[in-house]
Structure formats: C-alpha cells, structure tokens
Coordinates of C-alpha atoms and ligand atoms in Angstrom, one line a residue:
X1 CA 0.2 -37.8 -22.3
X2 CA 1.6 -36.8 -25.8
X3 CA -1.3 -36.4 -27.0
X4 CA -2.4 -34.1 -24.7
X5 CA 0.8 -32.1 -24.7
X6 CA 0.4 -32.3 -28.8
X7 CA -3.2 -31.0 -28.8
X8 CA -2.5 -27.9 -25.5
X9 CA -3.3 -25.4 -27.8
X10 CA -6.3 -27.1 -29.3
X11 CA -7.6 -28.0 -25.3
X12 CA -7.0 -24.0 -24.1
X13 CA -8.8 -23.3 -27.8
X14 CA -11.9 -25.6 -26.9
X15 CA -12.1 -24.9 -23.6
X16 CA -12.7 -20.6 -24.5
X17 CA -15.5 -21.6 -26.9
X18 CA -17.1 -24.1 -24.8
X19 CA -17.3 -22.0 -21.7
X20 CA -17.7 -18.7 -23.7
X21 CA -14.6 -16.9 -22.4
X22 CA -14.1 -13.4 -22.9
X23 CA -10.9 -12.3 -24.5
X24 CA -10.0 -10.4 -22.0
X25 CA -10.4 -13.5 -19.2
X26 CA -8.4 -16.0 -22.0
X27 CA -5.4 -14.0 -22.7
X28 CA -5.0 -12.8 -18.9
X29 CA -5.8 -16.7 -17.3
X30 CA -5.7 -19.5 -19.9
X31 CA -3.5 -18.8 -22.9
X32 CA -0.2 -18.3 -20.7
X33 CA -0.5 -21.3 -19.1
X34 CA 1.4 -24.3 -20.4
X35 CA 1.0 -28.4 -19.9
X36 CA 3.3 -30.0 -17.7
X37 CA 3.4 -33.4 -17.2
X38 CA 0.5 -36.5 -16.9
X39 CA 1.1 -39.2 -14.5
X40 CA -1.5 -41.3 -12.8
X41 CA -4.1 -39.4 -14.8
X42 CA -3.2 -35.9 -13.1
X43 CA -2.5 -33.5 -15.7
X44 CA -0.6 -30.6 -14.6
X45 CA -0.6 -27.4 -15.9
X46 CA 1.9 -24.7 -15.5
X47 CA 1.4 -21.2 -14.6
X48 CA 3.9 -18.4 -15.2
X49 CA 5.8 -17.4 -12.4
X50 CA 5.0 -14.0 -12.4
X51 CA 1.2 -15.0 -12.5
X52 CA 2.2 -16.5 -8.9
X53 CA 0.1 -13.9 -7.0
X54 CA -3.2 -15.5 -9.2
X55 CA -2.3 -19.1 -8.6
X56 CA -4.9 -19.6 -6.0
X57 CA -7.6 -17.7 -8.0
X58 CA -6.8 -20.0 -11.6
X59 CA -6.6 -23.1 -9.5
X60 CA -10.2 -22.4 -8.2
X61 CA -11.5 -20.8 -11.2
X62 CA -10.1 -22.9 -14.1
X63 CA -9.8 -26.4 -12.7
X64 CA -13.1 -28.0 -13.2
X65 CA -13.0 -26.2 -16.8
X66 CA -9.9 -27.7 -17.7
X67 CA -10.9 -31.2 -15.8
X68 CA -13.8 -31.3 -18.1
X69 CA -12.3 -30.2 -21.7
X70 CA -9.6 -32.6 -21.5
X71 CA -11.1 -35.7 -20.1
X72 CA -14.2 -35.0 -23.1
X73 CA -11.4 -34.6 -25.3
X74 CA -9.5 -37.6 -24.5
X75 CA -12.7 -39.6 -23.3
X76 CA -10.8 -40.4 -20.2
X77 CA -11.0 -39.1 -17.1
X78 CA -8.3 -36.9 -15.3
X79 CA -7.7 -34.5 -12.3
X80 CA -6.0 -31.4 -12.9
X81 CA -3.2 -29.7 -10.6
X82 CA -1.4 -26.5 -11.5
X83 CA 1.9 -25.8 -10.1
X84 CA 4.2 -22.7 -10.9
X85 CA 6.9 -22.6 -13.8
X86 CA 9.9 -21.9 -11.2
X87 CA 9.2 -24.7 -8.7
X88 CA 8.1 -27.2 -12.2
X89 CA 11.8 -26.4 -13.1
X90 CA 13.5 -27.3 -9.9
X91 CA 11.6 -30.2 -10.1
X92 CA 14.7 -32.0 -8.9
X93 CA 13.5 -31.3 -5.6
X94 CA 10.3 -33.4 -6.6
X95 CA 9.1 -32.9 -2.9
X96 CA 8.5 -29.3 -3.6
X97 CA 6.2 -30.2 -6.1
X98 CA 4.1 -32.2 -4.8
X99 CA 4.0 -30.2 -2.0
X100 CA 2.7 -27.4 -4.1
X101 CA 0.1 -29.8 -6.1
X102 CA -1.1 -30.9 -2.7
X103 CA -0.6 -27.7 -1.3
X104 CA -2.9 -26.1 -3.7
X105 CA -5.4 -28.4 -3.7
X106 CA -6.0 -28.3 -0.6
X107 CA -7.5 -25.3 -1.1
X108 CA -6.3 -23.7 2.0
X109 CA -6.4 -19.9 3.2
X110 CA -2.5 -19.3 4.0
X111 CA -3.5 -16.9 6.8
X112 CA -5.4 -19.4 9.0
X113 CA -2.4 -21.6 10.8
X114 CA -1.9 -22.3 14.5
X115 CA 0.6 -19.3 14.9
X116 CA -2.0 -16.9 13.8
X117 CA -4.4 -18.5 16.5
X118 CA -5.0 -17.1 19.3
X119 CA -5.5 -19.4 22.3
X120 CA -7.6 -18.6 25.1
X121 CA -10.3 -20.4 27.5
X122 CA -12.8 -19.9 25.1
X123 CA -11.2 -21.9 22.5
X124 CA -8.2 -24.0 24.6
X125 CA -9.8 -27.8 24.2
X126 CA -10.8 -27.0 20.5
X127 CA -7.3 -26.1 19.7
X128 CA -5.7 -28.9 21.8
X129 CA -8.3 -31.6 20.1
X130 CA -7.1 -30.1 16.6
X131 CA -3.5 -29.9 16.9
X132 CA -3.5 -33.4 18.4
X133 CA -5.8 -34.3 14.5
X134 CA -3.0 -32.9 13.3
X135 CA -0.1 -34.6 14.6
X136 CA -1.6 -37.4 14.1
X137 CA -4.6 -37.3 11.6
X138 CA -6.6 -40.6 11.1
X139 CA -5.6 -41.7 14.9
X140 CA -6.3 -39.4 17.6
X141 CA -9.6 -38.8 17.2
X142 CA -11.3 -39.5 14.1
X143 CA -13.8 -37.6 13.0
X144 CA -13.2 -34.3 15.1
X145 CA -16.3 -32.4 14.9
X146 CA -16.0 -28.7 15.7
X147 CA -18.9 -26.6 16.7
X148 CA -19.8 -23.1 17.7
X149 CA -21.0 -19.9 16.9
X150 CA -20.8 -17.7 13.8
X151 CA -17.3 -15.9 13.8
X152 CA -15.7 -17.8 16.8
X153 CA -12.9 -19.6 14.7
X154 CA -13.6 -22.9 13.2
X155 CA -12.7 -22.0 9.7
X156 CA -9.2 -20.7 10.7
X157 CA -9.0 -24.2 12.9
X158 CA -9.7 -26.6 10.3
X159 CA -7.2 -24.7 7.8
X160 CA -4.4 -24.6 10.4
X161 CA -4.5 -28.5 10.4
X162 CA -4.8 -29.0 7.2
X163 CA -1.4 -26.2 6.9
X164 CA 0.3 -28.5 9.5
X165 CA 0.0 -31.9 8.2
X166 CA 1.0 -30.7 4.3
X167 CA 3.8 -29.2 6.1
X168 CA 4.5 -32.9 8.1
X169 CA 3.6 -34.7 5.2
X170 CA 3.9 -33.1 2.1
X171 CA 2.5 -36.1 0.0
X172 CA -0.9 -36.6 1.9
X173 CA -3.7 -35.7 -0.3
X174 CA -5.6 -33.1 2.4
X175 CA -9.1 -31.1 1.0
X176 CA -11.0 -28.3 2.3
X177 CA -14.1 -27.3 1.4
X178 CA -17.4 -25.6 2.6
X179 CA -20.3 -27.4 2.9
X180 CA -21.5 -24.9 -0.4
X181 CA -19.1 -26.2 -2.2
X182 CA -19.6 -29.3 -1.8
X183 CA -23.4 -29.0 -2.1
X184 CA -22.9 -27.0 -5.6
X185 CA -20.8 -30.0 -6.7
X186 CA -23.4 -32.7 -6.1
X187 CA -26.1 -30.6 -8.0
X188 CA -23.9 -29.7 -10.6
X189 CA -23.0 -32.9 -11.3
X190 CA -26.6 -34.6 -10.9
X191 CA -28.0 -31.9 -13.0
X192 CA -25.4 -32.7 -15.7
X193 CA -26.8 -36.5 -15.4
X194 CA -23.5 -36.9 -16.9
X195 CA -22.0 -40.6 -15.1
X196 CA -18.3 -39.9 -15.6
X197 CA -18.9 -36.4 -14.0
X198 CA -20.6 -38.2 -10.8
X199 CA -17.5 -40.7 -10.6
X200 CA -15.0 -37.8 -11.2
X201 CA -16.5 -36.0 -7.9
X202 CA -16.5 -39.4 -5.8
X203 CA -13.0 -39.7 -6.6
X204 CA -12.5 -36.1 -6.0
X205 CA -14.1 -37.0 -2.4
X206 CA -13.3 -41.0 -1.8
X207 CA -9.1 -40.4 -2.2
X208 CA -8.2 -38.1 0.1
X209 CA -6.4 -38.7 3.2
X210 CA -8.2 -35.6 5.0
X211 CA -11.5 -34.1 4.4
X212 CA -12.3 -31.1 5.9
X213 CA -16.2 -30.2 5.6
X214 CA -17.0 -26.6 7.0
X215 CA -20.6 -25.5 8.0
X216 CA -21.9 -29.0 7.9
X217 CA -25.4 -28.2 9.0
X218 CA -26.0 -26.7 5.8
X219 CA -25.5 -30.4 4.3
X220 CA -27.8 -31.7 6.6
X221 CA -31.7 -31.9 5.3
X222 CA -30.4 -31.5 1.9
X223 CA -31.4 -35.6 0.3
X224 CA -28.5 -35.9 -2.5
X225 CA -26.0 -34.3 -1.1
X226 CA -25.8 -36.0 2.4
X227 CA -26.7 -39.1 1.0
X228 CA -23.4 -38.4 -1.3
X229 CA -22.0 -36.9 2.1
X230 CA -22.9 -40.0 3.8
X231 CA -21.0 -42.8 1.4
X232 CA -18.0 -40.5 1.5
X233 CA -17.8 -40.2 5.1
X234 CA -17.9 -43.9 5.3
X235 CA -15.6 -45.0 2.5
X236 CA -12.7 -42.5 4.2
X237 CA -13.7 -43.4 8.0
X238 CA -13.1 -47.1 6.9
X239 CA -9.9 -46.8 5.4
X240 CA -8.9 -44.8 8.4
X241 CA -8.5 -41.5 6.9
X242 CA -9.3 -38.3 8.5
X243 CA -12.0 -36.3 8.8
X244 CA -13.2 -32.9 10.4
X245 CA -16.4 -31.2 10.5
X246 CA -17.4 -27.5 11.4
X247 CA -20.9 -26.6 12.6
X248 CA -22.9 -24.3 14.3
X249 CA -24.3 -26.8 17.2
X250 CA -23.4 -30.0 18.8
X251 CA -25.0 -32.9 16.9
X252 CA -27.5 -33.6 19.6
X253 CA -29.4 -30.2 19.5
X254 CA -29.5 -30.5 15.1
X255 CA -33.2 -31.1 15.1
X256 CA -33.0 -32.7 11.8
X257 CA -30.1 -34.6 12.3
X258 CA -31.0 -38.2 11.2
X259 CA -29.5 -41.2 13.9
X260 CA -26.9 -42.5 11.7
X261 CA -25.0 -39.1 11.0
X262 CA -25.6 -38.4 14.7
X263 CA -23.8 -41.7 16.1
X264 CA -21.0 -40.6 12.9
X265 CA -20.6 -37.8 14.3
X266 CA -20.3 -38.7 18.0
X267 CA -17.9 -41.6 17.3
X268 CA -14.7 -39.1 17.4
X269 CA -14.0 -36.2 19.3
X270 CA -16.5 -33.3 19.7
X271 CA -15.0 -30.1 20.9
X272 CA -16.4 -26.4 21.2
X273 CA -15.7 -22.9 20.8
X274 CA -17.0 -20.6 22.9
X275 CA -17.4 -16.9 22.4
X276 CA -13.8 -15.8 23.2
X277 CA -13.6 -13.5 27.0
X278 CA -12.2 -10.3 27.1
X279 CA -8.5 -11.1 27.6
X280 CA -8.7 -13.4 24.1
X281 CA -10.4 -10.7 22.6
X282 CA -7.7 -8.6 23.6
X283 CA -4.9 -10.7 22.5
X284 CA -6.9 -11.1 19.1
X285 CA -6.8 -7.3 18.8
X286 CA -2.7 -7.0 20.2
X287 CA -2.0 -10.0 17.4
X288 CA -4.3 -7.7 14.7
X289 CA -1.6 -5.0 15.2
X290 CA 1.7 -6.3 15.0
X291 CA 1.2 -5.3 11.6
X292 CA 0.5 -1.9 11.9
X293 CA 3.2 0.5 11.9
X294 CA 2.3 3.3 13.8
X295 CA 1.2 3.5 17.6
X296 CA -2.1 2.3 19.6
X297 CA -2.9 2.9 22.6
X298 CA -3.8 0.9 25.7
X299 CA -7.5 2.6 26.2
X300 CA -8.3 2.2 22.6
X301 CA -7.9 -1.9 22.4
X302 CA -10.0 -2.0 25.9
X303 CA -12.8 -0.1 23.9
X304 CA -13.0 -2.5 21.4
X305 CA -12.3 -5.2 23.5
X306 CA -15.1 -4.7 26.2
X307 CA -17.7 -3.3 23.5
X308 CA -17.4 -6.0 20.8
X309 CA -17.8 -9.0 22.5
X310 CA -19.6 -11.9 20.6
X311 CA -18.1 -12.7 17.7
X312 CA -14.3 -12.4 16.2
X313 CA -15.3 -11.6 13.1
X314 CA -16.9 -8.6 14.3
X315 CA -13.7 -7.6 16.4
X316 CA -11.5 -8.2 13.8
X317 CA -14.0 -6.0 11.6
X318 CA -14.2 -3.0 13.9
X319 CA -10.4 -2.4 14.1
X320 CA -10.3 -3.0 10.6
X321 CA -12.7 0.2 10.4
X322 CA -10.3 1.8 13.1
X323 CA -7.6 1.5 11.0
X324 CA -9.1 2.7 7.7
X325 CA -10.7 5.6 9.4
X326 CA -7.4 6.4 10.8
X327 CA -5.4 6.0 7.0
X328 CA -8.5 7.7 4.7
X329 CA -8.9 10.7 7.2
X330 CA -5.0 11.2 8.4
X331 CA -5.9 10.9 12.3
X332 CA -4.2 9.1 15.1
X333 CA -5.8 6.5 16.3
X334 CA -6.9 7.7 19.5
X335 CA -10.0 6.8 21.9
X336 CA -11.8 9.9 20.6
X337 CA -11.2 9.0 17.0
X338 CA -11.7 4.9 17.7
X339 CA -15.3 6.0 19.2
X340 CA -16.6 8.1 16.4
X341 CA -15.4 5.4 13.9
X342 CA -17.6 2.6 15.2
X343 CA -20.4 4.7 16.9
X344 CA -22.9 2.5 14.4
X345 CA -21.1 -0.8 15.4
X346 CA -21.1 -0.3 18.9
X347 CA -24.4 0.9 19.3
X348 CA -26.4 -1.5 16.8
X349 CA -23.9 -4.3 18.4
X350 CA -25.9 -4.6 21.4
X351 CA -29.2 -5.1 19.7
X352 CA -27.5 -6.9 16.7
X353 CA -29.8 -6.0 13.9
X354 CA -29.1 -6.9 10.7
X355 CA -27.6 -3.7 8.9
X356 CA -26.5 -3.1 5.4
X357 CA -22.8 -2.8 6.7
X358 CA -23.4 -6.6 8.1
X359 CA -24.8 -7.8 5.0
X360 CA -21.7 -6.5 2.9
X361 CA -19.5 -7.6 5.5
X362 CA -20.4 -11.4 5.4
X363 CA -21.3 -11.4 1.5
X364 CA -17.5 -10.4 1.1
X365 CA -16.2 -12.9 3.7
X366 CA -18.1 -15.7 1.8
X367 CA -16.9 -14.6 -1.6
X368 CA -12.9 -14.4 -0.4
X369 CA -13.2 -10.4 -1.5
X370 CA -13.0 -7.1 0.2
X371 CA -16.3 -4.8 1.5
X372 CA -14.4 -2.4 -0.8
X373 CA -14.3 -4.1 -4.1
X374 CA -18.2 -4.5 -3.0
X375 CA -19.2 -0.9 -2.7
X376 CA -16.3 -0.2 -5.4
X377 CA -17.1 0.8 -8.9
X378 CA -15.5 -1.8 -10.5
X379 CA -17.3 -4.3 -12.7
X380 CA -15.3 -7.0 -12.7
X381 CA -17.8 -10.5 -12.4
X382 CA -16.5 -11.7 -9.4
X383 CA -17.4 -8.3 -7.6
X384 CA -20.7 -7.8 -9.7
X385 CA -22.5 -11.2 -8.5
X386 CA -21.8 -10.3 -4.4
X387 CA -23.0 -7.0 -5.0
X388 CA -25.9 -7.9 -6.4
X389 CA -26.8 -10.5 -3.6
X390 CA -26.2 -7.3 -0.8
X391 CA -28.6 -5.4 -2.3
X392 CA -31.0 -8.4 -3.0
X393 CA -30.4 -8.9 1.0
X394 CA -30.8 -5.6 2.1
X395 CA -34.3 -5.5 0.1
X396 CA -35.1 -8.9 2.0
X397 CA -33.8 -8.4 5.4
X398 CA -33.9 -5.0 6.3
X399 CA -36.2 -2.1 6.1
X400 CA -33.8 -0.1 4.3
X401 CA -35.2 2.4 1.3
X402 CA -33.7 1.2 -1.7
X403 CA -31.9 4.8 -1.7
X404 CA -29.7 3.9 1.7
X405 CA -29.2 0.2 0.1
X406 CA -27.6 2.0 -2.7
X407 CA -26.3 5.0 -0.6
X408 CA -24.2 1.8 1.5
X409 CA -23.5 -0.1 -1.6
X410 CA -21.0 3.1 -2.7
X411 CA -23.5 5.9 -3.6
X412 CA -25.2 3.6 -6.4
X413 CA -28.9 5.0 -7.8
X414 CA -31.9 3.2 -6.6
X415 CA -32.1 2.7 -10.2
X416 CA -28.9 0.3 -10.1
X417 CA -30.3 -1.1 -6.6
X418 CA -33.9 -2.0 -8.0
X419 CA -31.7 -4.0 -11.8
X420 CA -29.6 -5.9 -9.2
X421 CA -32.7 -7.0 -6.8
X422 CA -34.7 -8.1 -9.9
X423 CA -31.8 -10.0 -11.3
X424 CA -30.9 -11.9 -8.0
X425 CA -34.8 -12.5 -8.1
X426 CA -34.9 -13.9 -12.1
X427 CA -31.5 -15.7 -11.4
X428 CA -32.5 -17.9 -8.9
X429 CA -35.6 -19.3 -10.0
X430 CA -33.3 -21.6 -12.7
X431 CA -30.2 -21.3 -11.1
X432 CA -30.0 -23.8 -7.7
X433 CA -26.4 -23.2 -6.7
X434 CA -26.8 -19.5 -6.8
X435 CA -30.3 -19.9 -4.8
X436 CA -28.1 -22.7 -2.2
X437 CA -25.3 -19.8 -2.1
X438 CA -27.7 -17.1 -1.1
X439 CA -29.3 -19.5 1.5
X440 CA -26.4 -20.0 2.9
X441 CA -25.3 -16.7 3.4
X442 CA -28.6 -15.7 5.1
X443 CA -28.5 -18.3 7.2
X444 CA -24.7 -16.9 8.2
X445 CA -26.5 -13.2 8.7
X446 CA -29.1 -14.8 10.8
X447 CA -27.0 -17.2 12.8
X448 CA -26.2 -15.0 16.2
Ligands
ATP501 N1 -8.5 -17.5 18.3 C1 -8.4 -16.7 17.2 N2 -7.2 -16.1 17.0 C2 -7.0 -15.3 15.9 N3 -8.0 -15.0 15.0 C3 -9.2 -15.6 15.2 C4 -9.4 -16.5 16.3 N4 -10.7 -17.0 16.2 C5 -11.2 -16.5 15.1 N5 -10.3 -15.6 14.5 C6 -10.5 -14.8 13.2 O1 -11.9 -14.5 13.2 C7 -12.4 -14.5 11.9 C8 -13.6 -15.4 11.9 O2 -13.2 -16.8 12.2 P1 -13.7 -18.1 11.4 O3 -14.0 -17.7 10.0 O4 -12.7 -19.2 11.6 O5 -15.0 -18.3 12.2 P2 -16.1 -19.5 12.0 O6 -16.3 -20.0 13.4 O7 -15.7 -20.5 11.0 O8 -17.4 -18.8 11.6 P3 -18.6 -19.2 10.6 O9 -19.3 -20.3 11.2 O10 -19.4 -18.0 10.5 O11 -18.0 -19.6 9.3 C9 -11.3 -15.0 11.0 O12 -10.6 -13.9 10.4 C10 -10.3 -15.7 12.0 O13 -9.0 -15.6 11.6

C-alpha cells in the first residue's frame, strides 16, 4: 500500500503517457484525484468533493485505466473504487463508505428506483417478481429473467433492485451492466491475450453477490462471450448469488438459444412486460410532470397518451419535445401547441419508420447523453463518436439525402455528414467493440 501511496504521482504520471491523455482531460480528471487507502487489493482513489457531480463519469471513464497502470506497476493485480473526499473523511461512519464504493460500482442510474416506477397491468407481475428479487436476492427466485419490448421498462427494473438491496444491504457487492459491456470486456481482454487481464474480468464477474445482465440476446450467438457468460452464470448460481437478466423475448422463442442457457434461464422466475395501456401511459406522463412548474392540461396528457402508445420511451420522448417546444418558443402548453409539436411523431408513429429524429434519440439513450449535445456544436469526444454513428445510421437505414442527415444532425454540411460516414466505415473494419456497439444499437432501432 505505501508503495502505491509513495509512487501516486508517478501512477497518474504513467497512466497520461500510456493512454495518451490530453492536457486538458488530465488536469480536469486525473491529476486532482488523490489515493486513499488499499485493503484486500482495492485501491481507492479519492475524488474532490466539488468534482462530486463527475463521480459517475470518472468512475466509468478512469477505472479500467487506473486498474491497469497500477496492477502493471506493482505486477499485482487490484480493483479500483473511487469514493468522494467528504464522505473518505467521515470515514468514521465506515458504512457510508462502503456504501458509496459499492454504490458506485454498481454502476447504477439513480433515476431508475421503484418510486419512479410506474405500476400498471402491463407491468404488475414484472414488478411484484422484482421487488420480491430484491427483498430477498439469491432466494425468491433465482435467476429472474425479464423480457419484453424495446422501451417497456426493464432497464429501470433491474436498476431499482439493484438501488434497493445497496440500500438493505450496503455491503453486498451488486453489478450492472449491458450485455455491450460486458461483450466489449471479453474481447478487450481476449484481444489483449494478456492472462492477468482475463483473471481480473472473471473476478470482476465471479465475486459479486448480484449480476444484473441487460439485453442478454445480444450475448447470445456471440462464442467467447457466452461461453465466458456461461461459467459466470454458473459459478454465481452455485454459490447462491443472484442474478437477473433483461431481454427482448422469452427464452423459448430465442431461435438460437442453445438448451443449456435455455433450461438456465427457465430454472427461476420468468416474468413480462407488456406494452403499458392507456391509464399507465397516463400515469407515466402525470409522474413526468410533477416536475414541471407551470400548468398542463387534462386534454393535452390524453393526446399523448392515446397517440403514443407502444413504447415508454417514445412517451417519455414526445412530452419531452412538448416541454422544450413550450420553453424555446415561450407558449403554453396547450392542445394546439402539444399537436403542432409532435405532428412528425404522431404521424410517422403509426407506420414506425425509422427517422433521423429516432436514430438520434436511441444513439443518445445508449451513450447516457442528450439529443442536444448530439446535434450540438460541441466537440467534446464523447459527443463526437455518437454523432458520428447517427449519421453513419441515417446513411444505412434511411433514405435520407445526406443534406437532411446533416440538416437533423444541427444544420451540419453534407461535407461534415459524408467525413463522419466514412470514418464510422474505416473505424470499424479494425475496431470490434465499436462494430458490436453499432450492432447493437441497430438492432435497438430495428427492434419494434
Ligand atoms: N412503468 C414505468 N414507470 C415510469 N417510467 C417508466 C416505466 N417503464 C419505463 N419507463 C421509462 O421509459 C424509459 C425506457 O425504459 P427502459 O430503458 O427501462 O426500457 P427497456 O425495456 O430496458 O428498453 P430496451 O430493451 O430498449 O433497453 C426509461 O426512461 C424509463 O424510466
């Protein structure tokens, strides 16, 4: 441990050079942040209190970086967990901390919980099955697989248990991830062909107490990574720890769903979510605007509610437009004003094509940023890659003129479209986790 505390500098040093950061992304991120403690080969690393609003984005961004530099440097291998500098000094309430290791490992969305979750007929033995997983995880029903359509609620399911047990039991080691992820890391760490990487990402996988897997068709057909899928499901089901599964059908219509993840999957509780009727819908849309300060009317949530009808996503995406149309053009948001606002929603909704707007709309969801910051000027990486894949997207699955991909991208010349297309195109050909990304995201346009 002193020797990594003596060396911090040296680590946060190595680790810019090795994974080329910009001085710009090493003062903001790395340099501020200071070691903590080592115990049971978990370094943790500190992060300034008033970074706390970026806590989730350095955890994500900067672990594996970190994971890697230090256990190359120390040839030994570690986990990392970050915690923030106020809670590290009331450490006295150790709880806490864990808590917030755990907590932030998790990698949890803090807006999905049961008490954002709206509970209708659609959705009522889904969110019975998972509340009783979460009372009681590794007992009631074990795995619980949940399965549905695009947009009906699975994700915000699986987060609220894993919100619930952390908050029942703070010490329990609980881990989301998509199936992406967890694809990305089983290439990454067969392509490294690096052993200790391989045993960092069993561990990673094998000590958990809950694994949530989202999307786990996308697993399925893919040889490494649901061979690794398989042993891990098997080492936690043994030692009676938890785990839940999201995906888009019931494991007897996956076509290539081999027998022994099929009798897996079927040896807990199966539960589904159906496409949500109009009074969920309209509860979704009353719970929407609790938040919103100014008055809406009766009529306009029964527009929305009886015109968008198949998917939450979409529901939660059309007021979202209400409201903004309302705020960027100063009107009050009333049934005239709602109607002119999603005339292209509503009228492409019944015929579902797949529209630029679409595209952006699920691109964004799958990178955790806004449509905005997508059509926005801004060059920041993490908006310049999603932006890229839209108008990569639009080329392949629309008919759109390059001029309207760029004109819904936020007025960008064809010019700008056809670089972005052709670097998508280039990219992929070497790069498998960007190529698995964008397959997964078609597939998530494609899926209604
Ligand atoms: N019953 C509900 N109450 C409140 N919000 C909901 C409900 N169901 C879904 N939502 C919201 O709808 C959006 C889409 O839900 P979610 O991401 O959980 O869908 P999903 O089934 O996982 O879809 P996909 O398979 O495409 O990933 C989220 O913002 C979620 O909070």
């Amino acid at each position: 441990m002193d020797l990594i505390k003596e060396n911090w500098n040296l680590i946060k040093e190595t680790l810019r050079t090795e994974y080329d950061l910009s001085d710009i992304s090493y003062n903001t991120w790395v340099k501020p942040l200071n070691f903590h403690s080592e115990k049971d080969d978990i370094v943790t690393i500190m992060i300034p209190s008033d970074q706390a609003h970026a806590l989730k984005y350095i955890s994500s961004k900067y672990k594996s970086y970190f994971q890697v530099t230090i256990s190359e440097m120390m040839d030994h291998t570690y986990d990392i967990s970050f915690i923030l500098e106020k809670d590290a000094e009331n450490e006295t309430s150790s709880s806490k901390a864990v808590y917030n290791i755990n907590y932030i490992n998790a990698n949890l969305n803090s807006k999905y919980r049961f008490d954002t979750f709206v509970v209708g007929g659609n959705n009522k033995f889904a969110h019975s099955a998972s509340l009783a997983v979460a009372e009681s995880p590794g007992e009631a029903y074990n795995p619980l697989y949940l399965y549905g359509g695009a947009g009906l609620g699975k994700t915000h399911l699986m987060h609220s248990i894993g919100h619930f047990i952390l908050n029942q039991s703070p010490d329990m080691k609980v881990l989301y991830v998509t199936s992406e992820q967890f694809t990305n890391e089983v290439i990454e760490s067969i392509r490294s062909g690096n052993a200790a990487k391989m045993n960092r990402l069993r561990e990673k996988y094998r000590t958990v107490d809950v694994l949530l897997i989202d999307d786990v068709q996308f697993i399925i057909g893919k040889e490494s990574t649901q061979e690794e899928f398989f042993h891990t499901f098997n080492v936690l089901h043994s030692a009676g720890k938890q785990i839940i599964l999201s995906s888009d059908k019931p494991p007897k219509e996956m076509e290539t769903l081999e027998e022994r993840f099929r009798s897996r999957f079927e040896w807990g509780l199966i539960a589904d979510i159906q496409p949500p009727d109009y009074e969920t819908r309209y509860a979704i849309l009353k719970k929407n605007a609790e938040n919103y300060n100014k008055e809406i009317k009766e009529d306009v949530f029964q527009y929305i509610a009886t015109n968008i009808k198949s998917n939450i996503r979409e529901l939660e995406g059309a007021y979202n437009k209400v409201i903004a149309f309302a705020r960027l053009n100063k009107l009050d948001i009333t049934l005239e004003n709602v109607q002119e606002a999603l005339k292209d929603i509503i009228s492409s909704n019944a015929t579902r094509q797949v529209t630029p707007q679409l595209i952006i709309d699920i691109v964004a969801e799958h990178f955790g940023i806004s449509p905005e910051d997508i059509i926005s000027r801004k060059r920041n990486s993490e908006f310049v890659q999603p932006r890229q894949i839209c108008m990569y997207l639009c080329r392949q699955l629309t008919e759109e003129s390059l001029q309207s991909i760029g004109k819904a991208l936020g007025k960008k010349d064809h010019t700008t479209v056809i670089h972005g297309i052709d670097k998508i195109t280039e990219d992929i050909k070497t790069n498998a986790e960007l190529k698995n990304r964008i397959e997964i995201i078609r597939k998530k346009i494609n899926s209604d």
